C-alpha cells in the first residue's frame, strides 16, 4: 500500500500525532517524513536520510539518503553532519573518502555531538584520513564519555587496561567496562565479562556474555563465539553452542 501526504495534511496534523507516526519505522512514517523533508524541514531530512540509509521502514537507498543528509547537514543538523561522516568513511551512497569523513566528524564533534567525537577519535586511532594521534583521540573519547556515550566509555576502559597514554589501571578499566556494559554497549559487555572471568566471577560473566547477542553486530557475535570456542573452560565452550551464537556470522 502506497502512502502519500499532501502539504495541506502536513500543515494540519497535530504535532503529537505526527511525532507518533514518525516514531514508527513504517512506510507511513516515510511518507510523512518525505513530505516534511520536501518542505525543507532539516530534522525531517535528517531522519529520512537515516531511514533510507539503513532501510528502516523502506527499501534502503544510500544515494537518496545522502541527498537528504547533505541538505540537513547544510542546515546544521548535527546528526546529519555525523551521518555524512559515516557515508564518507564507508562509501555509502558516494565514493569512500576518509579525509572528508574526518571533516564531517570534526564538525559534529566541535559542535558538541558525542557520536561525532567518538567517530573522529576512532579515525585518529586508526590513522584513516588523518595522522594517528592517540592522545587527541583520548581527549575526544573522554569528552564523549563525560556525556554518557557508552561506546566511548568502553574505549576509555581499553586505554586504562592497555596503558595507552595513561598509566595502566585495571580497577579503572573494570569500572569503565561495567559502566559501558550497563549503558548497553555490547563491546563493553564483552570486556566486562572478560575481566569478571579473570576475577573468578564466572556466574556474573556468563550472565553478561549471554546479553551480547541482543545488540551485537553479526561480525562481533561471530568473533565472540570463536573466542568462546577457543576457551579451555568447558562451560564457555558449551555457551558457544547455544542457538543464538550458532546463528552468528551466517
Coordinates of N, CA and C in Angstrom, one line a residue, residues 11-109:
X11 N 0.4 20.5 7.1 CA 0.1 21.7 7.8 C -0.9 21.5 8.9
X12 N -1.9 20.6 8.7 CA -3.0 20.4 9.7 C -2.8 19.4 10.7
X13 N -1.8 18.5 10.6 CA -1.6 17.4 11.5 C -1.2 18.0 12.9
X14 N -1.7 17.3 14.0 CA -1.3 17.7 15.3 C 0.1 17.3 15.6
X15 N 0.9 18.1 16.2 CA 2.4 17.7 16.4 C 2.5 16.4 17.1
X16 N 1.6 16.1 18.1 CA 1.7 14.9 18.9 C 1.4 13.7 18.0
X17 N 0.4 13.8 17.1 CA 0.1 12.7 16.2 C 1.3 12.5 15.2
X18 N 1.8 13.6 14.7 CA 2.9 13.5 13.7 C 4.1 12.8 14.4
X19 N 4.4 13.2 15.6 CA 5.5 12.5 16.4 C 5.3 11.0 16.5
X20 N 4.0 10.6 16.8 CA 3.7 9.2 17.0 C 3.9 8.5 15.6
X21 N 3.5 9.1 14.6 CA 3.6 8.4 13.2 C 5.0 8.2 12.9
X22 N 5.8 9.3 13.0 CA 7.2 9.2 12.6 C 8.1 8.3 13.5
X23 N 7.6 8.1 14.7 CA 8.4 7.2 15.6 C 8.4 5.8 15.1
X24 N 7.4 5.4 14.4 CA 7.3 4.0 13.9 C 8.2 3.9 12.6
X25 N 8.8 2.8 12.5 CA 9.6 2.5 11.3 C 8.7 1.9 10.2
X26 N 7.9 2.7 9.6 CA 6.9 2.2 8.7 C 6.8 3.0 7.4
X27 N 6.2 2.4 6.3 CA 6.1 3.2 5.1 C 5.3 4.5 5.3
X28 N 4.3 4.4 6.2 CA 3.5 5.7 6.5 C 4.4 6.8 7.1
X29 N 5.3 6.4 8.0 CA 6.3 7.3 8.6 C 7.1 7.9 7.5
X30 N 7.6 7.1 6.6 CA 8.4 7.6 5.5 C 7.7 8.6 4.6
X31 N 6.4 8.4 4.4 CA 5.6 9.3 3.6 C 5.5 10.7 4.2
X32 N 5.3 10.7 5.6 CA 5.2 11.9 6.3 C 6.6 12.6 6.3
X33 N 7.6 11.8 6.5 CA 9.0 12.4 6.6 C 9.3 13.0 5.2
X34 N 8.9 12.3 4.2 CA 9.3 12.8 2.8 C 8.5 14.1 2.5
X35 N 7.3 14.2 3.0 CA 6.5 15.4 2.8 C 7.2 16.6 3.5
X36 N 7.6 16.3 4.8 CA 8.2 17.4 5.6 C 9.6 17.8 5.0
X37 N 10.3 16.7 4.6 CA 11.7 17.0 4.1 C 11.6 17.8 2.8
X38 N 10.5 17.6 2.0 CA 10.4 18.4 0.8 C 10.0 19.8 1.0
X39 N 9.5 20.1 2.3 CA 9.2 21.4 2.7 C 10.4 22.1 3.4
X40 N 11.6 21.4 3.3 CA 12.9 22.0 3.8 C 12.9 22.0 5.3
X41 N 12.4 20.9 6.0 CA 12.5 20.8 7.4 C 13.7 20.0 7.7
X42 N 14.8 20.6 8.2 CA 16.1 19.8 8.4 C 16.0 18.6 9.2
X43 N 15.2 18.6 10.3 CA 15.1 17.4 11.2 C 14.5 16.2 10.4
X44 N 13.5 16.6 9.6 CA 12.8 15.5 8.7 C 13.8 15.0 7.7
X45 N 14.6 15.9 7.1 CA 15.5 15.5 6.1 C 16.6 14.5 6.7
X46 N 17.0 14.9 7.9 CA 18.0 14.0 8.6 C 17.4 12.6 8.9
X47 N 16.2 12.6 9.5 CA 15.6 11.3 9.8 C 15.3 10.5 8.6
X48 N 14.8 11.2 7.6 CA 14.5 10.4 6.3 C 15.8 9.9 5.7
X49 N 16.9 10.7 5.8 CA 18.2 10.2 5.3 C 18.6 9.0 6.0
X50 N 18.5 9.0 7.3 CA 18.9 7.8 8.1 C 18.1 6.6 7.8
X51 N 16.7 6.8 7.7 CA 15.9 5.6 7.4 C 16.2 5.0 6.1
X52 N 16.5 5.9 5.1 CA 16.9 5.4 3.7 C 18.2 4.7 3.8
X53 N 19.1 5.2 4.6 CA 20.5 4.7 4.7 C 20.4 3.2 5.2
X54 N 19.6 3.0 6.2 CA 19.6 1.7 6.9 C 18.3 0.9 6.5
X55 N 17.5 1.4 5.6 CA 16.3 0.6 5.2 C 15.3 0.4 6.3
X56 N 15.1 1.5 7.1 CA 14.1 1.4 8.2 C 12.8 1.9 7.8
X57 N 11.8 0.9 7.5 CA 10.5 1.3 7.1 C 10.4 1.5 5.6
X58 N 11.5 1.2 4.9 CA 11.6 1.5 3.4 C 12.7 0.7 2.9
X59 N 12.8 0.6 1.6 CA 13.9 -0.1 0.9 C 15.2 0.9 1.1
X60 N 16.3 0.3 1.4 CA 17.5 1.1 1.6 C 17.9 1.7 0.2
X61 N 18.3 3.0 0.3 CA 18.7 3.7 -0.9 C 19.7 4.7 -0.5
X62 N 21.0 4.3 -0.5 CA 22.1 5.2 0.0 C 22.2 6.4 -0.8
X63 N 22.0 6.4 -2.1 CA 22.1 7.6 -2.9 C 21.1 8.6 -2.5
X64 N 19.8 8.3 -2.3 CA 18.8 9.2 -1.9 C 19.1 9.7 -0.5
X65 N 19.6 8.7 0.3 CA 19.9 9.1 1.7 C 20.9 10.2 1.8
X66 N 21.9 10.1 1.0 CA 23.0 11.2 1.0 C 22.4 12.5 0.6
X67 N 21.5 12.5 -0.4 CA 20.8 13.7 -0.9 C 20.2 14.4 0.3
X68 N 19.4 13.7 1.1 CA 18.6 14.4 2.2 C 19.6 14.7 3.3
X69 N 20.6 13.9 3.6 CA 21.5 14.2 4.7 C 22.3 15.4 4.4
X70 N 22.7 15.6 3.1 CA 23.5 16.7 2.8 C 22.7 18.0 3.0
X71 N 21.4 18.0 2.6 CA 20.6 19.2 2.8 C 20.5 19.5 4.3
X72 N 20.2 18.4 5.1 CA 20.1 18.6 6.6 C 21.4 19.1 7.2
X73 N 22.5 18.5 6.7 CA 23.8 18.9 7.2 C 24.1 20.4 6.9
X74 N 23.7 20.8 5.7 CA 23.9 22.2 5.3 C 23.1 23.2 6.2
X75 N 22.0 22.6 6.8 CA 21.2 23.4 7.7 C 21.6 23.2 9.1
X76 N 22.8 22.6 9.3 CA 23.4 22.5 10.6 C 22.8 21.4 11.5
X77 N 22.1 20.4 11.0 CA 21.6 19.3 11.8 C 22.8 18.4 12.2
X78 N 23.1 18.3 13.5 CA 24.3 17.7 13.9 C 24.3 16.2 13.6
X79 N 23.1 15.5 13.7 CA 23.1 14.1 13.4 C 23.3 13.8 11.9
X80 N 22.8 14.7 11.1 CA 23.1 14.6 9.7 C 24.5 14.8 9.4
X81 N 25.2 15.8 10.0 CA 26.6 16.0 9.8 C 27.4 14.8 10.2
X82 N 27.1 14.2 11.3 CA 27.8 12.9 11.7 C 27.5 11.8 10.7
X83 N 26.3 11.7 10.2 CA 26.0 10.6 9.3 C 26.7 10.9 7.9
X84 N 26.9 12.1 7.6 CA 27.6 12.4 6.4 C 29.1 11.9 6.5
X85 N 29.6 12.0 7.7 CA 30.9 11.4 8.0 C 30.9 9.9 7.8
X86 N 29.8 9.2 8.3 CA 29.8 7.8 8.1 C 29.7 7.4 6.6
X87 N 28.9 8.2 5.9 CA 28.8 7.9 4.5 C 30.1 8.0 3.8
X88 N 30.9 9.0 4.1 CA 32.2 9.2 3.5 C 33.1 8.1 4.0
X89 N 33.1 7.8 5.3 CA 34.0 6.7 5.8 C 33.8 5.4 5.2
X90 N 32.5 5.0 5.0 CA 32.2 3.7 4.5 C 31.8 3.6 3.0
X91 N 31.8 4.8 2.3 CA 31.4 4.7 0.9 C 30.0 4.4 0.7
X92 N 29.1 4.9 1.6 CA 27.7 4.7 1.4 C 27.1 5.8 0.6
X93 N 26.6 5.5 -0.6 CA 25.9 6.5 -1.5 C 26.9 7.4 -2.1
X94 N 28.1 7.2 -1.9 CA 29.2 8.1 -2.5 C 30.5 7.4 -2.5
X95 N 31.5 7.9 -3.1 CA 32.8 7.3 -3.1 C 33.4 7.4 -1.7
X96 N 34.1 6.4 -1.2 CA 34.7 6.4 0.1 C 35.8 7.5 0.1
X97 N 35.8 8.3 1.2 CA 36.7 9.4 1.3 C 36.9 9.7 2.8
X98 N 38.0 9.1 3.4 CA 38.2 9.2 4.8 C 38.6 10.6 5.2
X99 N 39.2 11.4 4.3 CA 39.6 12.8 4.6 C 38.3 13.6 4.8
X100 N 37.3 13.4 4.0 CA 36.0 14.1 4.2 C 35.3 13.6 5.4
X101 N 35.5 12.3 5.7 CA 34.8 11.7 6.9 C 35.4 12.5 8.1
X102 N 36.7 12.7 8.2 CA 37.3 13.4 9.3 C 36.7 14.8 9.3
X103 N 36.5 15.5 8.2 CA 36.0 16.8 8.1 C 34.6 16.8 8.8
X104 N 33.7 15.9 8.4 CA 32.3 15.9 8.9 C 32.3 15.6 10.4
X105 N 33.1 14.5 10.8 CA 33.1 14.1 12.2 C 33.7 15.3 13.1
X106 N 34.7 16.0 12.6 CA 35.3 17.0 13.4 C 34.3 18.1 13.6
X107 N 33.5 18.4 12.5 CA 32.5 19.5 12.6 C 31.4 19.1 13.6
X108 N 31.0 17.8 13.6 CA 30.0 17.4 14.6 C 30.5 17.4 16.0
X109 N 31.8 16.9 16.1 CA 32.4 16.9 17.4 C 32.6 18.3 18.0

